[in-house]
CSV table of C-alpha atoms in Angstrom, one decimal:
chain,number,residue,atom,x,y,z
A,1,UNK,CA,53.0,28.2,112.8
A,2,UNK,CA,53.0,25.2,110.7
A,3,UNK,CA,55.5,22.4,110.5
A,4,UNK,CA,55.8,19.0,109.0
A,5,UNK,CA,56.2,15.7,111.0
A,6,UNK,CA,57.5,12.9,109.2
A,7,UNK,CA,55.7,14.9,105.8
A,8,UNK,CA,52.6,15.7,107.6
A,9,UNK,CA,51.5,19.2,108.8
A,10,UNK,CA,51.1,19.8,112.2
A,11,UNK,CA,50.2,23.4,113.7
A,12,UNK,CA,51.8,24.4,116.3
A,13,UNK,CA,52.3,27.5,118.7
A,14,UNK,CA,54.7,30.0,117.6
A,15,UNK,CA,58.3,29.1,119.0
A,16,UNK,CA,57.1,25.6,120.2
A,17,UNK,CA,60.2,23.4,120.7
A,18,UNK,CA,60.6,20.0,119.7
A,19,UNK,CA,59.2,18.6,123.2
A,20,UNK,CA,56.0,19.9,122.2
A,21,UNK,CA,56.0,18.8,118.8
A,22,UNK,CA,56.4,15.3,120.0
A,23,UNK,CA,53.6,15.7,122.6
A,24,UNK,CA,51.2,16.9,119.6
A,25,UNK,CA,52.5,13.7,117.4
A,26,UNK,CA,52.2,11.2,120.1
A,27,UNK,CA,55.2,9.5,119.5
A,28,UNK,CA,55.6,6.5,121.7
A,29,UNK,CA,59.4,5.7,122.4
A,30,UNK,CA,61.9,4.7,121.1
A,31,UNK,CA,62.7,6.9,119.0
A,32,UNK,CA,65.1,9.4,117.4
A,33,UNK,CA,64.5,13.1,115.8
A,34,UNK,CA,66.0,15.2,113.1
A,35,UNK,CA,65.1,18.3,112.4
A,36,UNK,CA,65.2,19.4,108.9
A,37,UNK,CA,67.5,16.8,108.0
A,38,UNK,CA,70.1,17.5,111.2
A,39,UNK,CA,70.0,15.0,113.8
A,40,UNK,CA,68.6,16.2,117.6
A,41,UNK,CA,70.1,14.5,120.8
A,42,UNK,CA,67.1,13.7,122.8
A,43,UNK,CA,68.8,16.1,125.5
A,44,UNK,CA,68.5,18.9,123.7
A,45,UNK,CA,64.5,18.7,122.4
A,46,UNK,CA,63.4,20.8,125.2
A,47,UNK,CA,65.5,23.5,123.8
A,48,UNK,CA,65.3,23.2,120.8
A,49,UNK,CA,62.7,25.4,119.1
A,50,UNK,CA,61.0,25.3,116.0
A,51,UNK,CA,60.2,27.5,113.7
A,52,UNK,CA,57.6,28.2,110.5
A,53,UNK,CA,57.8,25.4,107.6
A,54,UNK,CA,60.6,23.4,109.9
A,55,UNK,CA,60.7,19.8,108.7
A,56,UNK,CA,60.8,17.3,111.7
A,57,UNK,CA,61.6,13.3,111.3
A,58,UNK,CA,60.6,10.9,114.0
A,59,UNK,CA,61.6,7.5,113.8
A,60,UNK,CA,61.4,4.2,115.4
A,61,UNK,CA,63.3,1.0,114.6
A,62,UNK,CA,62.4,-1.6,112.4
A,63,UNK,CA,63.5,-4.6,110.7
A,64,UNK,CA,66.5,-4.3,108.8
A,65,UNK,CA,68.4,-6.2,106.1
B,1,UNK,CA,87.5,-10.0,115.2
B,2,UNK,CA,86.1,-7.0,114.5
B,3,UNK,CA,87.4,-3.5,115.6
B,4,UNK,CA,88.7,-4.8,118.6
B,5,UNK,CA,85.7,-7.3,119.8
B,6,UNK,CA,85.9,-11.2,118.7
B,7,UNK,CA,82.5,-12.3,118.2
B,8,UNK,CA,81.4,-16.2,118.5
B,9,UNK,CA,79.9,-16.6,115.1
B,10,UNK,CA,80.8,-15.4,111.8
B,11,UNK,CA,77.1,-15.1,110.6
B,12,UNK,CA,75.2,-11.8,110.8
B,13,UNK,CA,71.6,-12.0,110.1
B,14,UNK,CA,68.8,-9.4,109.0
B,15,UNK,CA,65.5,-9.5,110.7
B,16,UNK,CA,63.4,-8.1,108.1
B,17,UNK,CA,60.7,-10.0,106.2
B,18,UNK,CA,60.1,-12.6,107.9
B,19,UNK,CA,56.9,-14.5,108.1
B,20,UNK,CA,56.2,-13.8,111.5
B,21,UNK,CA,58.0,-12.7,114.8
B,22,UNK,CA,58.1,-16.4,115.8
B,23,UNK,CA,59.9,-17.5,113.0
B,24,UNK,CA,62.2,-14.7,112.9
B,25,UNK,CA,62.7,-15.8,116.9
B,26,UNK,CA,63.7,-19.4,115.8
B,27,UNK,CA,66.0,-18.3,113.0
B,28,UNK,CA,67.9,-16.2,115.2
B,29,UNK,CA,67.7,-19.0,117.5
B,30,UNK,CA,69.1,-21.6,116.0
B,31,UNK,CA,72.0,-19.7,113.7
B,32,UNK,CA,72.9,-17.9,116.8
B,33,UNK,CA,74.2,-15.3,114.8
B,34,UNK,CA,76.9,-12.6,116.2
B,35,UNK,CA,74.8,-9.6,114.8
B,36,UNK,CA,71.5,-8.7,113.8
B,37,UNK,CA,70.6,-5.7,111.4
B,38,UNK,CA,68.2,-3.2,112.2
B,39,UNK,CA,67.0,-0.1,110.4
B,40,UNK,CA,64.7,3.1,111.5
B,41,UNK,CA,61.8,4.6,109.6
B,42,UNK,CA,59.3,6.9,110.1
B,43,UNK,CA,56.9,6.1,113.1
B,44,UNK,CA,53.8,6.6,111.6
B,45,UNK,CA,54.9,4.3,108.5
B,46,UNK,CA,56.3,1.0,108.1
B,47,UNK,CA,52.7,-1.0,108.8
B,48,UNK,CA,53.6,-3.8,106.8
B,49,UNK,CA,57.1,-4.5,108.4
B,50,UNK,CA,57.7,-5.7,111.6
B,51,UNK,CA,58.0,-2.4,113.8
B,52,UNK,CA,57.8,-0.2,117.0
B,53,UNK,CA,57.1,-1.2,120.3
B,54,UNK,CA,56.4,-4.8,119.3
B,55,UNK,CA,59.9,-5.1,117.7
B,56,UNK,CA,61.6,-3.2,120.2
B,57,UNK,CA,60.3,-6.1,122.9
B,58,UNK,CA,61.3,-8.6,120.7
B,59,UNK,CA,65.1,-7.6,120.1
B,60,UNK,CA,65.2,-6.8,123.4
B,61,UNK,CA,64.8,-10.6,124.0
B,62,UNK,CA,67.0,-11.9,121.5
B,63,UNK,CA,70.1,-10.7,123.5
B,64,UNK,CA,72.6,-10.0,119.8
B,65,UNK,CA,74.3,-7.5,119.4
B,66,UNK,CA,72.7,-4.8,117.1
B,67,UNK,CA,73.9,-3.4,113.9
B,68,UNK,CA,72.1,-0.7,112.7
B,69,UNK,CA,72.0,0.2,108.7
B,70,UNK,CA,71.3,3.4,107.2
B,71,UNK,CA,69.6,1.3,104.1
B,72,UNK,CA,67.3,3.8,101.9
B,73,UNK,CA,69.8,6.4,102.3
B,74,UNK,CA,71.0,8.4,99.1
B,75,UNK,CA,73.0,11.2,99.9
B,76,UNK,CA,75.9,11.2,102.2
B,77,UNK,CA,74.1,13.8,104.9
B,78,UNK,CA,71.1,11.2,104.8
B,79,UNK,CA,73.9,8.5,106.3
B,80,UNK,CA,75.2,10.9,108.2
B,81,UNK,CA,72.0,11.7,110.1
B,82,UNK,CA,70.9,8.5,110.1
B,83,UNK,CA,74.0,6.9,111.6
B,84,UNK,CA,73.3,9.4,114.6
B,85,UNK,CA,69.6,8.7,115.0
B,86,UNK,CA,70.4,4.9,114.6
B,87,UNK,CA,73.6,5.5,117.3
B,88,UNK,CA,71.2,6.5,120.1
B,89,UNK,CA,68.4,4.2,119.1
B,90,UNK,CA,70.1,1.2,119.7
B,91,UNK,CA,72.7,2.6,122.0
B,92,UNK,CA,75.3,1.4,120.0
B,93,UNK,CA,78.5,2.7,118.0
B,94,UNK,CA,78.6,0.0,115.2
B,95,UNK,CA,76.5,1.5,111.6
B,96,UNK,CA,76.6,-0.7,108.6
B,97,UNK,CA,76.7,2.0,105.7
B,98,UNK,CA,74.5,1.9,102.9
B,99,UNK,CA,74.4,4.5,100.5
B,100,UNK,CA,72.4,3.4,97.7
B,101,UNK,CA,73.9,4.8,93.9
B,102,UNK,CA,71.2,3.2,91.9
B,103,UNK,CA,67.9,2.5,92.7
B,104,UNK,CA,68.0,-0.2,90.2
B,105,UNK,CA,70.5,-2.5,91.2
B,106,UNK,CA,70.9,-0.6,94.9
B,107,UNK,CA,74.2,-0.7,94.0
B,108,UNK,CA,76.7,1.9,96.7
B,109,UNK,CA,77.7,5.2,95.7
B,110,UNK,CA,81.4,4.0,95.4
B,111,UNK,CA,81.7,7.9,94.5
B,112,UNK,CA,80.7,9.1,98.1
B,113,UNK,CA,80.9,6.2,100.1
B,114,UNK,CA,84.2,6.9,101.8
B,115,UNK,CA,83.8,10.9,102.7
B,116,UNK,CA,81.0,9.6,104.9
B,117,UNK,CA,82.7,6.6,106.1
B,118,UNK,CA,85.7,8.9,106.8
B,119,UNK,CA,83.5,11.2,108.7
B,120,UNK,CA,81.5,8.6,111.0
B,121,UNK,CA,84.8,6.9,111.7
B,122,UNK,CA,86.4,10.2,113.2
B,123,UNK,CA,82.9,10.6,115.1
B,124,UNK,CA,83.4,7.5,116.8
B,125,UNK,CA,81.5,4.7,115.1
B,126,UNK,CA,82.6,1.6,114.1
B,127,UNK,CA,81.7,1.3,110.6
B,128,UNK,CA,81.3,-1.8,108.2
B,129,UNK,CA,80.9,-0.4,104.9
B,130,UNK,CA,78.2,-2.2,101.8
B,131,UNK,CA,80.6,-1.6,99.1
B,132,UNK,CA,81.3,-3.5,95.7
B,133,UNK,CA,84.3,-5.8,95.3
B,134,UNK,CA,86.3,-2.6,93.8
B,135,UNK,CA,89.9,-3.3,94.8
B,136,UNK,CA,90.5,0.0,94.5
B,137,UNK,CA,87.3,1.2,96.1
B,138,UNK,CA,87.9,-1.5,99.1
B,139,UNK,CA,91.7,-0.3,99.7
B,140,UNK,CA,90.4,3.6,100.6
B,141,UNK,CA,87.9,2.3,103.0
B,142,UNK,CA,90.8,0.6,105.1
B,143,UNK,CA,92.5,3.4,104.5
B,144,UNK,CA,90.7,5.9,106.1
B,145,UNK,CA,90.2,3.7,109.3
B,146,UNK,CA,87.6,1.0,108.4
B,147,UNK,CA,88.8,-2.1,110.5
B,148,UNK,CA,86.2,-4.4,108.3
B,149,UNK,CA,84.6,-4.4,104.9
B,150,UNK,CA,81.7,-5.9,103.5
B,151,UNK,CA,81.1,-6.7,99.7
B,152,UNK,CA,78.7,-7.4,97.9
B,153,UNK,CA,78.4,-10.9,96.1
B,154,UNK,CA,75.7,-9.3,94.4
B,155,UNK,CA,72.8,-7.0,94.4
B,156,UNK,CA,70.7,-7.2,97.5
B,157,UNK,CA,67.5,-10.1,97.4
B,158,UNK,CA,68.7,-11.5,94.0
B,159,UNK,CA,70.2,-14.7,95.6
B,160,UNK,CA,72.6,-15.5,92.4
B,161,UNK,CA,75.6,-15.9,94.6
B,162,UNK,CA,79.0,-14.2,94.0
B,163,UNK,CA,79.0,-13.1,90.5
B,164,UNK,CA,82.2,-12.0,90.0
B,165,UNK,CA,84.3,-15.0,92.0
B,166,UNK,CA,87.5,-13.4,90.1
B,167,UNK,CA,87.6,-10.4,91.8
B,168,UNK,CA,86.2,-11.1,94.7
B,169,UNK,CA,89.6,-13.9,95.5
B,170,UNK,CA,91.8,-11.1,94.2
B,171,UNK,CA,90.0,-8.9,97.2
B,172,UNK,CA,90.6,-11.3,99.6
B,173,UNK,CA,94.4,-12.0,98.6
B,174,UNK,CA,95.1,-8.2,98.6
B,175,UNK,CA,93.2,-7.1,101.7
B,176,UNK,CA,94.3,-8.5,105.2
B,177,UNK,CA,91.5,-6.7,107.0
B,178,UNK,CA,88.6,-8.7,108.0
B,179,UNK,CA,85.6,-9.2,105.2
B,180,UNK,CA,82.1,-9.9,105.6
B,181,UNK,CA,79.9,-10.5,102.5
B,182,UNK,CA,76.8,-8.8,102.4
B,183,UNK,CA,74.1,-9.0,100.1
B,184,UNK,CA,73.1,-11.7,97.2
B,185,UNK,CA,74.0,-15.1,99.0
B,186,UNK,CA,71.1,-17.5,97.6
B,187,UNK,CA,71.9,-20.7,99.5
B,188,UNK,CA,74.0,-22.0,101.9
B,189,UNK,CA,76.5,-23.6,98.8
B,190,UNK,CA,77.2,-19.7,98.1
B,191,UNK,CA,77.9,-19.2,101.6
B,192,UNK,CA,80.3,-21.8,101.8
B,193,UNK,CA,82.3,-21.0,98.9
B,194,UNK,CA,83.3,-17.5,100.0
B,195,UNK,CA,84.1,-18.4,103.0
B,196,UNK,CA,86.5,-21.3,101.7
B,197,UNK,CA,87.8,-18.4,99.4
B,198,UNK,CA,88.7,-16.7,102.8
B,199,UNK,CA,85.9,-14.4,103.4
B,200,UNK,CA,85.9,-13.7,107.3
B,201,UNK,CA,82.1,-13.5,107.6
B,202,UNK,CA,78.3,-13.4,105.9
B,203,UNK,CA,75.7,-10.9,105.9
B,204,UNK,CA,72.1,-12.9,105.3
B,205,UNK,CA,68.5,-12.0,105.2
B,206,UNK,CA,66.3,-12.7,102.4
B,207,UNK,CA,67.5,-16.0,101.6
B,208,UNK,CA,66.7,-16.9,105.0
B,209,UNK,CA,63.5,-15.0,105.5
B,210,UNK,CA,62.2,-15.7,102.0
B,211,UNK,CA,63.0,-19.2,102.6
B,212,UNK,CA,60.1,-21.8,102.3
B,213,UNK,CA,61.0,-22.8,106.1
B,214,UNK,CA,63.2,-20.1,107.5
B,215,UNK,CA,64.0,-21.9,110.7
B,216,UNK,CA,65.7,-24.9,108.4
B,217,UNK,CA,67.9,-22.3,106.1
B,218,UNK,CA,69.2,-20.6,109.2
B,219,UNK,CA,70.5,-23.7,110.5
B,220,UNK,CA,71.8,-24.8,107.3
B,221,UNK,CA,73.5,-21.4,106.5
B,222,UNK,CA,75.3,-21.9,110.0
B,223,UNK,CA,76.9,-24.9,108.9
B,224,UNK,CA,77.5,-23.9,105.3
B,225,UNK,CA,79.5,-20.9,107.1
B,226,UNK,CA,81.4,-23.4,109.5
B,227,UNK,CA,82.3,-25.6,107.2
B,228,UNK,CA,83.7,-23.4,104.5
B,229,UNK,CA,86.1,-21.7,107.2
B,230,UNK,CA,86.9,-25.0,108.3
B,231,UNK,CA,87.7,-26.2,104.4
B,232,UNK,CA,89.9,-22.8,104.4
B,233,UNK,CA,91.9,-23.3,107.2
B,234,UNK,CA,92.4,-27.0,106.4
B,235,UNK,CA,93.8,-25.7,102.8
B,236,UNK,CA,91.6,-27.5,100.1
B,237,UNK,CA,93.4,-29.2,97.3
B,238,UNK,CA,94.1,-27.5,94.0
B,239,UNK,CA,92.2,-28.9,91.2
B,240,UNK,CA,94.0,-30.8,88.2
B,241,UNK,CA,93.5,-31.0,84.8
B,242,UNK,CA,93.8,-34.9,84.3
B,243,UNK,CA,92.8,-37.5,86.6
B,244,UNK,CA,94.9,-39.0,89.1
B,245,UNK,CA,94.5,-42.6,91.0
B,246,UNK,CA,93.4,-42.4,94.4
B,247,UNK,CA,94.0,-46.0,94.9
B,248,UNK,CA,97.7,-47.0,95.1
B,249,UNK,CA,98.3,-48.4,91.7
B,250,UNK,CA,102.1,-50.1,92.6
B,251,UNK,CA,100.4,-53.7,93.2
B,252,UNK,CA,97.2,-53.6,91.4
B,253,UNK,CA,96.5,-57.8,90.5
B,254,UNK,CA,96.3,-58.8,87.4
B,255,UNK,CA,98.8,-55.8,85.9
B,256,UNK,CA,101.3,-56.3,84.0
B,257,UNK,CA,103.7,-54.0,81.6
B,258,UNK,CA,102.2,-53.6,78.0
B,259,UNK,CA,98.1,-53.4,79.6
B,260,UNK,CA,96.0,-50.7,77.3
C-alpha cells in the first residue's frame, strides 16, 4: 500500500502500523505523529495500523516565535 | 502569576531566527526570560531554522520553561492537533494559540479562536491565547476559562509598537486577568509603555533576534520591561496642558508684584 509521510509517498506492507512507518522514515526522536490530521499518543503507534492513501505527519520541534 | 504558577520575569522570549545558537544562548541568558516559545514542523523540513536534535540539546540546556505555539495553523482542528503533538513534545500543558485568519497580516481568527480555546482548556491545557485587542473578543476568552491573554500591539515582525494605544488602555482597565503582549514590540521604548499602561507581561522575538546585536536588545528589553512595571506601580503623573513651576516660586529674588 501506499501512504504519505510528511507529503511524501512511502510504500508500505499492507496493514503496517505506524511503528513501521517510522522505522521506514527513520525518524530520529523527538517527535510527535498525526495520522491524517488526528493526533497519535506515542503509546498507541504499535497499534495503530495504517491503511491505503493514509496521510501521516511527523514532527520535531523547532524554533518558535 | 499565571494559571496558578508565579514566574520570576515578566518577559517571554521566542527562539527563532536568530543568528546562531550562541547568540540565541546569550539572549536567553542575559534576559532570563520566564518562558521560551517553541514550535513543531515537519522532520524532514525546516533546514534553514534552527531544528531537531541540535535544538532539542540546546533547550534542554537553557533550563525555561517551554511554551509551545501552534503558529502556521489555520483551521481550529490544525490547533487542536497541534496543541496535542506540542503537549507530549515538550511534556508540557501550557499552548500559546495561534490561529492565523489572514495570511497577510497573520492576524487570529477572532471568529474561531475561542471554540478551540474552549476545547483545549476542558482538555487540560493551560492556554494563552494570540488574539487582537477586541474587548469583546478578549472578554469570551476569560470567559470560557483562559486565566491570561495575550494581544497583539500589532502584526507579528512589523516592530511599529502598539498601534492602537486607545484600545489597548481600555483592555487593560476592563480586564483584571493577567495580559501579556505578544507580537509587534520594535524596541524596548514600546515595551515599556505597555507595561506602564498596566500590561502584566511581553512576548518578544524578532526585535530581539533581528536585532544588529541580539545579546544587547535582550538586556535592554529586560529593563525596559522592569522599569515600565516599576513606573506603573509607582503611579506616573498625569500630564497637563500648561506648564507648571517645579521650582518653588514663593521667594524667587528679584520678584516683585506687577513683573511681565
Amino acid at each position: 500500500m501506499e501512504i504519505t509521510i510528511n507529503q511524501k509517498p512511502f510504500k508500505l506492507p499492507q496493514g503496517a502500523s505506524i511503528n513501521e512507518a517510522i522505522e521506514a522514515f527513520g525518524a530520529q526522536p523527538p517527535f510527535a505523529i498525526a495520522l491524517n490530521l488526528t493526533f497519535v499518543h506515542r503509546q498507541r503507534y504499535g497499534e495503530t495500523f495504517l491503511s491505503q492513501g493514509d496521510a501521516l505527519e511527523i514532527v520535531q520541534p523547532v524554533a518558535g516565535g | 502569576m499565571l494559571y496558578g504558577t508565579l514566574f520570576p520575569s515578566r518577559l517571554l522570549l521566542g527562539t527563532a531566527q536568530y543568528p546562531s545558537p550562541v547568540v540565541l544562548r546569550q539572549a536567553v541568558e542575559i534576559s532570563e526570560p520566564s518562558f521560551l516559545t517553541v514550535s513543531l514542523r515537519r522532520q524532514a523540513a525546516g533546514h534553514n531554522e534552527i531544528g531537531g536534535q541540535a535544538f532539542w540539546d540546546l533547550l534542554s540546556t537553557l533550563k525555561i520553561p517551554f511554551l509551545p505555539n501552534t503558529a502556521g495553523c489555520h483551521t481550529p482542528e490544525e490547533v487542536w492537533t497541534t496543541a496535542q503533538m506540542a503537549r507530549e513534545v515538550f511534556e508540557t500543558p501550557w499552548i500559546k494559540l495561534e490561529l492565523i485568519g489572514d495570511d497577510y497580516t497573520l492576524q487570529p481568527d477572532t471568529l474561531q479562536m475561542v471554540g478551540v480555546a474552549e476545547r483545549l482548556l476542558r482538555d487540560g491545557f493551560n492556554v494563552l491565547p494570540y488574539c487582537t485587542e477586541d474587548l469583546v473578543l478578549c472578554r469570551r476568552l476569560v470567559d470560557i476559562g483562559c486565566e491570561a491573554i495575550m494581544p497583539w500591539a500589532a502584526p507579528i515582525g512589523t516592530g511599529r509598537g502598539a498601534l492602537n494605544p486607545y484600545a489597548l488602555r481600555l483592555l487593560r482597565e476592563r480586564l483584571t486577568v493577567p495580559m501579556l503582549i505578544d507580537a509587534g514590540i520594535g524596541k524596548p521604548s514600546h515595551a515599556c509603555e505597555v507595561m506602564e499602561w498596566g500590561f502584566d507581561g511581553v512576548l518578544l522575538n524578532t526585535a530581539v533576534a533581528k536585532a544588529a546585536d541580539p545579546t544587547r536588545l535582550a538586556a535592554a528589553f529586560k529593563k525596559a520591561i522592569e522599569a515600565g512595571r516599576e513606573a506603573f506601580l509607582g503611579g506616573a503623573m498625569i500630564p497637563r496642558e500648561t506648564a507648571e513651576a517645579s521650582t518653588p516660586v514663593v521667594g524667587t529674588p528679584f520678584w516683585h508684584h506687577g513683573a511681565p
